[in-house]
Amino acid sequence: MVSLTALHALRDDELITPPDVTAAGLREALTEMAKVVGDNNVIVHTAKSMKPDTEGQYYNLPKEHDLFYILEKEHFLASAVVSPGSTVEVSAIVKLANKYLTPLWPVSMGRNLGYGGSAPRLRGSIVLDMGHRMNRVLEVSDRDCTCLLEPGVSYFDLYNYLQSNGHKQLWIDNPDLGGGSVIGNTLDRGAGYTPYGEHFSMHCGMEVVLPNGEVMRTGMGALPGNNTWQTFQYGFGPYPDGIFSQSNFGIVTKMGVWLMPDPGGYQAYLFSFPKEADLPEIIERIRVLRIAGVIMNAPTIRNTLIDAAVYGPKSDYTSNKGVLTSEEVDAIAKKIKVGRWNIYGAMYGPEPMRDLQWAALKASFMEIPGATYEFPKPRAEGEPRSILHMREETLKGLPNTYELGWLDWTCPRGSLLGFSPISPATGVDALKQYEMVTKRFREFGFDYMGTFVVGWRELHHIVCLTFDKSDPKQRKKAHRCIELLIDDAAAEGYGEYRTHLCFMDQIASVYNWNGGASLKFNETLKDALDPKGILAPGKSGVWPARLRGRGFELKRSQEPHKL
Ligand code: ADP
C-alpha cells in the first residue's frame, strides 16, 4: 500500500492495471481522482503491498483483497482504494472513471465476510471506500421511527448514536456481526433477527450516484420539498430501489431505514431438540407459526457444531481431525448442553402478548419427543455467556461480534466461505438441503456448520464452510465443493440468495429460466445505464458489453471431479 505521492516510484509492471487501461492511464486517473478527494484518500496497491494474512482481522480488514481468499490471494486484487467525502465527490470520481475506463467497486464498510469482503470482482478495479469518510447519521425521527444514514454507519455506530442522543426507545436490527454497514448489508440483502430483520424491506428511500455521475433520489425523494422520503417507500411510477441491490447500476450515498420502537417487553428463548432427525418436524412447525405471525421475527435453527464453534475450536472437543461422526456430534451436544438442533427465538410485546405467544410456541414445539426449553438465566459474576445469552442480545438489536468465534473451528485464523440456498420452508426441503450439504461436506472433508432461518415464508439455509486458507488444497476443495453444491441445489430448484465473488457467474447462469431472460434483462439495463462499463463489472454475474465474453467470467472448473 502506498500513498498517491509514492505512485511515481512504482514501476509500470507493479501497478494492477484493469482491462483496457495502461499504466500511464491508471496513473493519470488516480492523480485526477486525488484532486477530487485529496492525496491522503487515494491509496495505491500492488501485489507486494497486500496486507499480510497475520495482520488482517475483523477490525483491520484488508480493503484491497479478500481476507478469506479461495483462489490465489491476488486474484481479486484492487489497483487502489479511493475514499470520497461527499456525494459531489462520488459523482466527480464516477465521471473520471468514465473518462479513463477505470472500474469502480463500491463498498460501505467492506466487511462482507464469507462473500469476498471488500475485494473487487474484476482485478484492477478501484475500491470506492464509501464508508471511510461518509459515516454520519444524518437524521433520526422519533415520531416516525426512521433514520437517514451514510454508508459508513455501522450497526455499532447506529446503536451508539441512538443511545447517546436521546433515542433509546428506538431499536435497531443487526445481523450476526455488528461491525458491518447498515447500507452495505441492506444492499447485499442481508438479514437480522428482530421483527425488522428483513433489511431490504425496511429501507425507505435512497440517494444514488448513477454510472454517468448523475445523482438521483428514489421514492418520495424525487419530489422536491417532500416530507415523506423516509416514510413512504414507493413514490410514483416504476419502483427502482430493487435494481440497486446486489447490483452494479448505482452507488448509494444515503439510505433511509425504519427503526422499531421498543416493543414494551421482550423475552428470548431456546428450544432444544435431541435428534439429528428432528429437523423436518421443527421446520414444519415453525413455518405455520411464522406465517401466522405468532413468531414475529426470523428465528434461527442452529446445529450443534455452530454453537460449539462459538465456544472454542474443534481441537477443544476432539483429536479427530476428520469429519465428525453423528455420535461424536451427539457427545459435543451433551458436553455443551445444547440439542442437535436449537431454536433461538424471542417474543416481543407487553407480557399478556408474550404469554399468548409462549402458550402457542410451547404447545407446538414440546410435542416433539425429547424437546426441552429454557430462558436466559441471570449470570453469576465472571460466569461466561451461553449462546442463549449471546442470541438474547442479537435478537433485541444489540450489536456484537460473538459469532466471530466459529471462524477458528478448523485452525487458528481460519477462513469462512458462505453458501446460502433458499428453499420452501418445509420439512422435506430442509432435510433434502441438510443431506445434500452434509454429503458433499463429508466427501470434501468439512464439518457441517449451519443455520436454518425462516424469513417471511421461505427457508434460508446458511452454511458456514470454515477452512485453512494457508493450505492450497483446502482452498481448492472448498471451491470445488461449493461449485458442486450450487449445481446440486439448482437440480432441486434451490438457488442462492447471495454469494462469494468466485461463484457470481455460476449462480447467475443457473438462474436461467426462458433462455436466461433475467440475466439478459440485467445486461440490457447495465448497457443502458453504464455504457462504458465502469461500475462494479461482474457483480452478481452482470458484465457490461465492453467486458462481456472476454474471458473475465469465472466458469465452473473444467477439471473432472476428483479429490
Ligand atoms: P458490510 O460491511 O455491511 O458487510 P459491504 O460494505 O461489504 O457490507 O457491502 C456489501 C456489498 O454491497 C458490496 O460488496 C457491494 O457490492 C455492495 N455495496 C456496499 N455499499 C454500496 C454502496 N454504497 N453502493 C452500492 N453498492 C454497495
XYZ file of C-alpha atoms in Angstrom, residues 23-510:
488
model
C -0.217 2.021 -16.529
C 0.004 5.643 -17.702
C -3.802 5.819 -17.872
C -4.154 4.437 -14.356
C -1.560 6.891 -13.014
C -3.396 9.789 -14.645
C -6.814 8.618 -13.417
C -5.588 8.267 -9.815
C -3.856 11.637 -9.960
C -7.076 13.273 -11.187
C -9.126 11.442 -8.536
C -6.732 12.699 -5.837
C -7.514 16.250 -6.914
C -11.153 15.485 -6.017
C -10.726 13.613 -2.715
C -7.261 14.720 -1.549
C -3.970 12.822 -1.829
C -4.437 11.084 1.521
C -7.632 9.489 0.309
C -6.065 7.601 -2.572
C -4.087 4.502 -1.643
C -2.357 2.615 -4.452
C -1.963 -1.161 -4.214
C 0.436 -3.686 -5.685
C 0.768 -7.433 -5.243
C 3.584 -6.751 -2.765
C 1.561 -4.312 -0.703
C -1.265 -6.702 0.171
C -1.860 -6.817 3.922
C -0.120 -9.927 5.352
C -2.516 -12.665 6.461
C -1.260 -12.354 10.017
C -2.493 -8.766 10.246
C -5.968 -8.989 8.770
C -8.772 -9.376 11.271
C -12.363 -8.191 11.628
C -11.447 -4.692 12.794
C -8.487 -4.394 10.460
C -9.672 -5.990 7.245
C -7.735 -5.574 4.010
C -9.578 -3.247 1.652
C -7.666 -4.383 -1.435
C -8.164 -8.163 -1.333
C -10.361 -10.784 0.287
C -9.000 -11.849 3.691
C -10.595 -15.290 3.172
C -9.250 -15.856 -0.328
C -10.175 -19.068 -2.083
C -8.415 -18.589 -5.400
C -4.908 -17.119 -5.303
C -4.592 -14.229 -2.842
C -4.050 -11.708 -5.628
C -6.816 -12.914 -7.910
C -9.363 -10.339 -6.764
C -6.872 -7.520 -6.162
C -7.727 -3.821 -6.383
C -5.415 -1.301 -8.049
C -6.246 1.350 -5.460
C -8.653 2.382 -2.739
C -10.266 5.804 -3.075
C -12.319 7.353 -0.239
C -14.774 10.077 -1.254
C -16.145 12.512 1.335
C -19.455 13.592 -0.217
C -21.991 12.797 -2.915
C -20.450 15.556 -5.027
C -17.062 13.852 -4.780
C -18.565 10.450 -5.642
C -20.141 11.949 -8.731
C -16.838 13.557 -9.785
C -14.960 10.247 -9.303
C -17.547 8.410 -11.402
C -17.118 10.925 -14.225
C -13.337 10.413 -14.113
C -13.802 6.649 -14.132
C -15.832 7.018 -17.340
C -13.067 9.142 -18.853
C -10.253 6.702 -18.001
C -12.283 3.409 -18.121
C -11.152 2.534 -14.603
C -13.742 0.252 -12.968
C -15.021 1.252 -9.518
C -16.076 -1.286 -6.872
C -18.137 0.492 -4.182
C -18.215 -0.901 -0.646
C -19.602 0.636 2.511
C -17.629 -0.970 5.380
C -16.359 -3.839 3.203
C -16.919 -6.456 5.912
C -18.869 -8.836 3.723
C -17.276 -11.866 5.431
C -17.535 -15.148 3.582
C -18.695 -13.391 0.415
C -15.466 -11.615 -0.622
C -15.016 -8.799 1.916
C -14.290 -5.567 0.071
C -12.348 -7.181 -2.788
C -13.486 -6.306 -6.303
C -14.776 -8.976 -8.662
C -12.602 -7.630 -11.518
C -8.871 -7.436 -10.764
C -7.531 -3.902 -11.079
C -10.830 -2.208 -10.147
C -10.587 0.755 -7.786
C -12.321 0.055 -4.483
C -14.524 3.039 -3.678
C -14.456 3.071 0.109
C -17.781 4.789 0.725
C -17.719 4.279 4.476
C -14.362 5.737 5.385
C -15.379 9.416 5.278
C -19.135 9.303 4.638
C -20.168 7.972 8.016
C -22.807 10.259 9.505
C -26.247 9.570 10.912
C -27.961 12.418 9.068
C -31.426 12.367 10.633
C -33.457 10.472 13.202
C -37.212 10.915 13.602
C -38.693 9.821 16.922
C -42.154 10.470 15.560
C -41.833 8.238 12.508
C -39.156 5.856 13.903
C -36.859 6.379 10.907
C -33.308 7.441 10.212
C -31.272 8.616 7.229
C -27.732 7.255 7.006
C -24.484 7.472 5.080
C -22.677 4.267 4.012
C -20.077 4.312 6.807
C -22.606 3.971 9.637
C -22.117 0.505 11.125
C -24.643 -1.268 13.337
C -22.470 -0.412 16.347
C -22.364 3.240 15.245
C -26.123 3.471 14.796
C -26.804 1.788 18.124
C -24.362 4.068 19.957
C -25.748 7.139 18.223
C -29.325 6.338 19.266
C -28.260 5.528 22.819
C -26.257 8.700 23.306
C -28.543 11.151 21.520
C -31.793 10.645 23.360
C -33.330 7.946 21.125
C -33.075 4.950 23.483
C -36.663 3.995 22.688
C -35.649 3.162 19.094
C -34.243 -0.311 18.439
C -32.020 -1.286 15.557
C -31.885 -4.636 13.792
C -28.389 -6.019 13.331
C -27.102 -9.135 11.592
C -24.816 -11.625 13.381
C -21.837 -9.263 13.288
C -22.344 -5.642 14.345
C -19.351 -4.133 12.532
C -20.939 -4.203 9.070
C -22.514 -1.191 7.425
C -26.284 -0.751 7.629
C -26.348 0.347 3.986
C -23.883 -2.346 2.796
C -25.790 -5.158 4.496
C -29.130 -3.873 3.219
C -27.818 -3.584 -0.351
C -26.472 -7.135 -0.266
C -29.894 -8.192 1.106
C -28.602 -9.316 4.473
C -30.885 -10.092 7.400
C -31.171 -9.722 11.150
C -33.347 -11.240 13.827
C -35.836 -8.764 15.280
C -39.254 -8.317 13.603
C -37.425 -5.766 11.380
C -34.901 -8.382 10.254
C -35.623 -8.375 6.512
C -33.375 -5.392 5.914
C -34.229 -4.517 2.332
C -37.978 -4.392 3.172
C -37.161 -1.976 5.986
C -35.241 0.576 3.944
C -37.100 3.650 2.726
C -35.600 5.996 0.145
C -32.147 6.109 -1.412
C -29.826 8.694 -2.881
C -27.846 7.120 -5.722
C -24.995 8.233 -7.970
C -25.666 6.653 -11.361
C -22.864 5.271 -13.557
C -22.802 8.512 -15.603
C -22.281 10.574 -12.447
C -25.845 11.904 -12.240
C -27.429 11.899 -8.763
C -30.993 10.680 -8.223
C -33.254 10.067 -5.236
C -35.742 7.215 -5.171
C -39.307 7.071 -3.847
C -40.631 10.351 -2.437
C -37.079 11.727 -2.613
C -37.743 12.540 -6.276
C -40.267 15.214 -5.233
C -38.528 18.479 -4.277
C -39.606 19.675 -0.830
C -41.184 16.309 0.055
C -41.665 15.385 3.710
C -42.172 11.640 3.336
C -38.879 10.332 1.829
C -38.289 8.080 4.840
C -41.922 7.050 5.403
C -43.342 6.025 2.002
C -41.194 3.609 0.051
C -42.578 3.814 -3.470
C -43.169 7.367 -4.699
C -44.694 7.407 -8.180
C -44.086 5.231 -11.215
C -41.717 2.252 -11.513
C -40.008 1.408 -8.223
C -36.261 1.402 -8.890
C -34.807 0.600 -5.450
C -34.595 -3.132 -6.126
C -32.236 -2.668 -9.052
C -29.696 -1.001 -6.791
C -29.417 -4.069 -4.519
C -26.791 -6.742 -5.294
C -26.214 -4.751 -8.430
C -23.806 -2.586 -10.383
C -26.316 0.045 -11.510
C -25.593 2.778 -8.934
C -23.639 3.877 -5.878
C -25.804 4.511 -2.842
C -24.765 7.612 -0.910
C -27.724 7.867 1.508
C -30.448 5.499 2.638
C -33.476 5.777 4.896
C -34.052 2.925 7.361
C -37.079 2.137 9.520
C -36.430 1.560 13.203
C -38.511 -0.499 15.600
C -39.951 1.276 18.623
C -39.207 -0.513 21.899
C -41.971 -3.167 21.896
C -42.647 -2.779 25.618
C -41.400 -6.210 26.565
C -39.010 -8.869 25.341
C -38.152 -12.460 26.144
C -35.584 -14.637 24.378
C -35.916 -18.418 24.485
C -34.238 -21.608 23.385
C -35.941 -24.839 22.338
C -33.504 -27.763 22.005
C -34.142 -30.992 20.158
C -32.038 -34.087 20.825
C -32.038 -35.871 17.467
C -30.476 -35.057 14.115
C -33.668 -36.451 12.568
C -35.843 -33.832 14.335
C -35.102 -31.160 11.706
C -38.119 -31.672 9.371
C -40.640 -31.625 12.200
C -39.138 -28.430 13.618
C -39.323 -26.640 10.264
C -42.924 -27.744 9.636
C -43.972 -26.231 12.957
C -42.003 -23.015 12.578
C -43.487 -22.300 9.143
C -47.041 -22.396 10.447
C -46.287 -20.191 13.467
C -44.188 -17.765 11.442
C -46.672 -17.211 8.609
C -49.459 -16.798 11.168
C -47.405 -14.055 12.836
C -47.216 -15.868 16.202
C -43.445 -15.876 15.719
C -42.771 -12.216 14.966
C -39.136 -12.457 13.900
C -36.901 -14.848 11.956
C -35.778 -17.446 14.497
C -32.595 -19.442 13.820
C -32.380 -23.206 13.965
C -28.717 -23.898 14.616
C -26.913 -27.206 14.540
C -24.742 -28.334 17.445
C -21.405 -27.554 15.859
C -22.085 -23.926 15.102
C -22.843 -23.414 18.790
C -19.813 -25.482 19.791
C -17.580 -23.456 17.486
C -18.603 -20.176 19.154
C -17.250 -21.610 22.429
C -13.978 -22.894 21.026
C -12.070 -24.592 18.197
C -12.542 -28.207 17.183
C -9.331 -29.178 18.995
C -11.064 -28.302 22.318
C -13.533 -31.134 21.717
C -11.739 -33.891 19.880
C -8.447 -35.086 18.483
C -10.265 -36.279 15.344
C -9.120 -34.042 12.501
C -11.509 -35.679 10.015
C -15.230 -35.073 9.578
C -17.011 -35.740 12.870
C -19.460 -38.637 13.028
C -23.034 -38.211 14.217
C -22.092 -39.916 17.506
C -19.215 -37.500 18.030
C -21.559 -34.564 17.437
C -24.016 -36.105 19.962
C -21.210 -36.146 22.538
C -20.378 -32.493 21.879
C -24.062 -31.568 22.204
C -24.124 -33.233 25.653
C -20.900 -31.528 26.669
C -22.092 -28.008 25.828
C -25.690 -28.764 26.920
C -27.495 -27.963 23.687
C -29.522 -30.092 21.278
C -28.642 -31.404 17.829
C -30.922 -28.572 16.649
C -31.621 -25.436 18.621
C -34.218 -22.751 18.001
C -33.076 -19.390 19.318
C -36.055 -17.075 19.174
C -37.689 -14.219 21.022
C -41.100 -12.830 21.884
C -41.827 -9.133 21.633
C -44.521 -7.004 23.284
C -46.139 -6.497 26.673
C -46.496 -9.511 28.975
C -50.063 -10.507 28.034
C -48.996 -10.638 24.355
C -45.907 -12.670 25.170
C -47.934 -15.058 27.322
C -50.201 -15.839 24.381
C -47.238 -16.310 22.035
C -45.493 -18.548 24.546
C -48.536 -20.777 25.006
C -48.663 -21.387 21.251
C -44.905 -21.975 20.908
C -44.705 -24.322 23.853
C -47.726 -26.319 22.782
C -46.251 -26.842 19.330
C -42.540 -27.464 19.912
C -42.871 -29.505 23.098
C -44.849 -32.103 21.154
C -41.572 -33.171 19.538
C -40.287 -36.050 21.699
C -37.306 -35.083 23.849
C -37.724 -31.317 23.301
C -36.661 -29.010 26.122
C -36.793 -25.258 26.573
C -35.054 -22.598 28.597
C -34.860 -18.844 29.115
C -31.613 -16.951 29.672
C -30.645 -17.156 33.346
C -29.008 -14.233 35.128
C -25.264 -14.781 35.076
C -23.199 -15.015 38.243
C -20.203 -12.703 38.354
C -17.491 -13.938 35.986
C -19.739 -16.654 34.553
C -19.248 -16.888 30.778
C -22.109 -16.092 28.417
C -24.003 -19.026 26.939
C -25.067 -18.965 23.294
C -28.555 -18.138 24.585
C -27.167 -15.056 26.382
C -25.462 -14.034 23.140
C -28.541 -14.586 20.999
C -30.636 -12.732 23.597
C -28.582 -9.642 22.746
C -28.651 -10.140 18.980
C -32.417 -10.744 18.920
C -33.092 -7.416 20.559
C -30.781 -5.455 18.284
C -27.707 -5.205 20.495
C -24.808 -5.363 18.048
C -21.963 -7.739 18.940
C -19.288 -9.913 17.358
C -19.707 -13.189 19.268
C -20.166 -15.190 16.100
C -16.588 -14.479 15.010
C -15.681 -17.332 17.374
C -16.557 -20.063 14.927
C -14.160 -18.849 12.235
C -11.387 -20.670 14.078
C -13.114 -24.083 14.178
C -10.674 -25.668 11.719
C -7.490 -23.770 12.571
C -6.382 -20.542 14.235
C -7.096 -17.550 11.950
C -9.462 -19.749 9.998
C -11.398 -18.611 6.932
C -15.065 -18.651 6.043
C -16.945 -19.305 2.828
C -20.704 -18.796 2.841
C -23.176 -20.955 0.910
C -26.778 -19.798 1.223
C -29.502 -21.542 -0.778
C -33.197 -20.714 -0.474
C -35.942 -23.346 -0.387
C -39.563 -23.690 0.662
C -39.895 -23.741 4.458
C -40.936 -27.377 4.624
C -39.558 -30.355 6.482
C -38.960 -32.259 3.248
C -36.909 -29.425 1.768
C -34.940 -28.762 4.959
C -33.968 -32.413 5.121
C -33.051 -32.523 1.444
C -30.860 -29.446 1.900
C -29.218 -30.827 5.013
C -28.478 -34.178 3.369
C -27.233 -32.527 0.178
C -24.744 -30.366 2.062
C -23.574 -32.937 4.615
C -22.970 -35.474 1.812
C -20.721 -33.044 -0.097
C -19.040 -31.826 3.076
C -18.205 -35.416 4.092
C -16.854 -36.063 0.607
C -14.581 -32.989 0.770
C -13.644 -33.260 4.461
C -15.560 -30.381 6.064
C -17.682 -30.437 9.214
C -21.219 -29.198 8.649
C -21.958 -25.954 10.470
C -25.214 -24.347 9.565
C -28.313 -22.447 10.475
C -31.801 -22.579 9.035
C -33.690 -19.296 9.157
C -37.368 -18.957 8.264
C -37.824 -15.498 6.735
C -41.338 -14.380 5.804
C -42.200 -17.686 4.149
C -39.010 -19.166 2.733
C -36.154 -21.064 4.316
C -32.670 -19.560 4.187
C -30.081 -22.275 4.710
C -26.888 -20.552 5.877
C -23.974 -22.963 5.540
C -20.631 -21.892 7.007
C -17.668 -23.638 5.460
C -14.568 -22.958 7.534
C -11.201 -23.746 6.029
C -7.478 -23.166 6.358
C -6.520 -20.772 3.574
C -2.808 -21.385 4.135
C -3.358 -24.838 2.610
C -3.932 -24.523 -1.161
C -5.505 -27.999 -1.219
C -8.156 -26.946 1.285
C -8.905 -23.826 -0.719
C -9.330 -25.924 -3.827
C -11.592 -28.356 -2.028
C -13.716 -25.535 -0.606
C -14.056 -24.010 -4.062
C -14.958 -27.262 -5.787
C -17.313 -28.350 -3.018
C -19.402 -25.167 -3.351
C -19.338 -25.316 -7.164
C -20.849 -28.783 -6.998
C -23.340 -27.754 -4.335
C -24.600 -24.870 -6.474
C -25.405 -27.406 -9.189
C -26.822 -29.936 -6.707
C -29.087 -27.222 -5.332
C -30.182 -25.975 -8.755
C -31.144 -29.525 -9.745
C -33.639 -29.469 -6.849
C -34.907 -25.969 -7.706
C -32.907 -24.202 -4.985
C -30.927 -21.022 -5.707
C -28.540 -18.996 -3.557
C -29.638 -15.586 -2.255
C -26.113 -14.165 -2.052
C -22.639 -15.397 -2.806
C -18.881 -15.034 -2.804
C -17.189 -13.313 -5.765
C -15.946 -16.693 -7.049
C -19.437 -18.018 -7.731
C -21.332 -14.995 -9.074
C -21.096 -16.096 -12.707
C -22.053 -19.687 -11.955
C -25.066 -18.696 -9.901
C -26.217 -16.139 -12.483
C -26.002 -18.957 -15.033
C -28.295 -21.271 -13.074
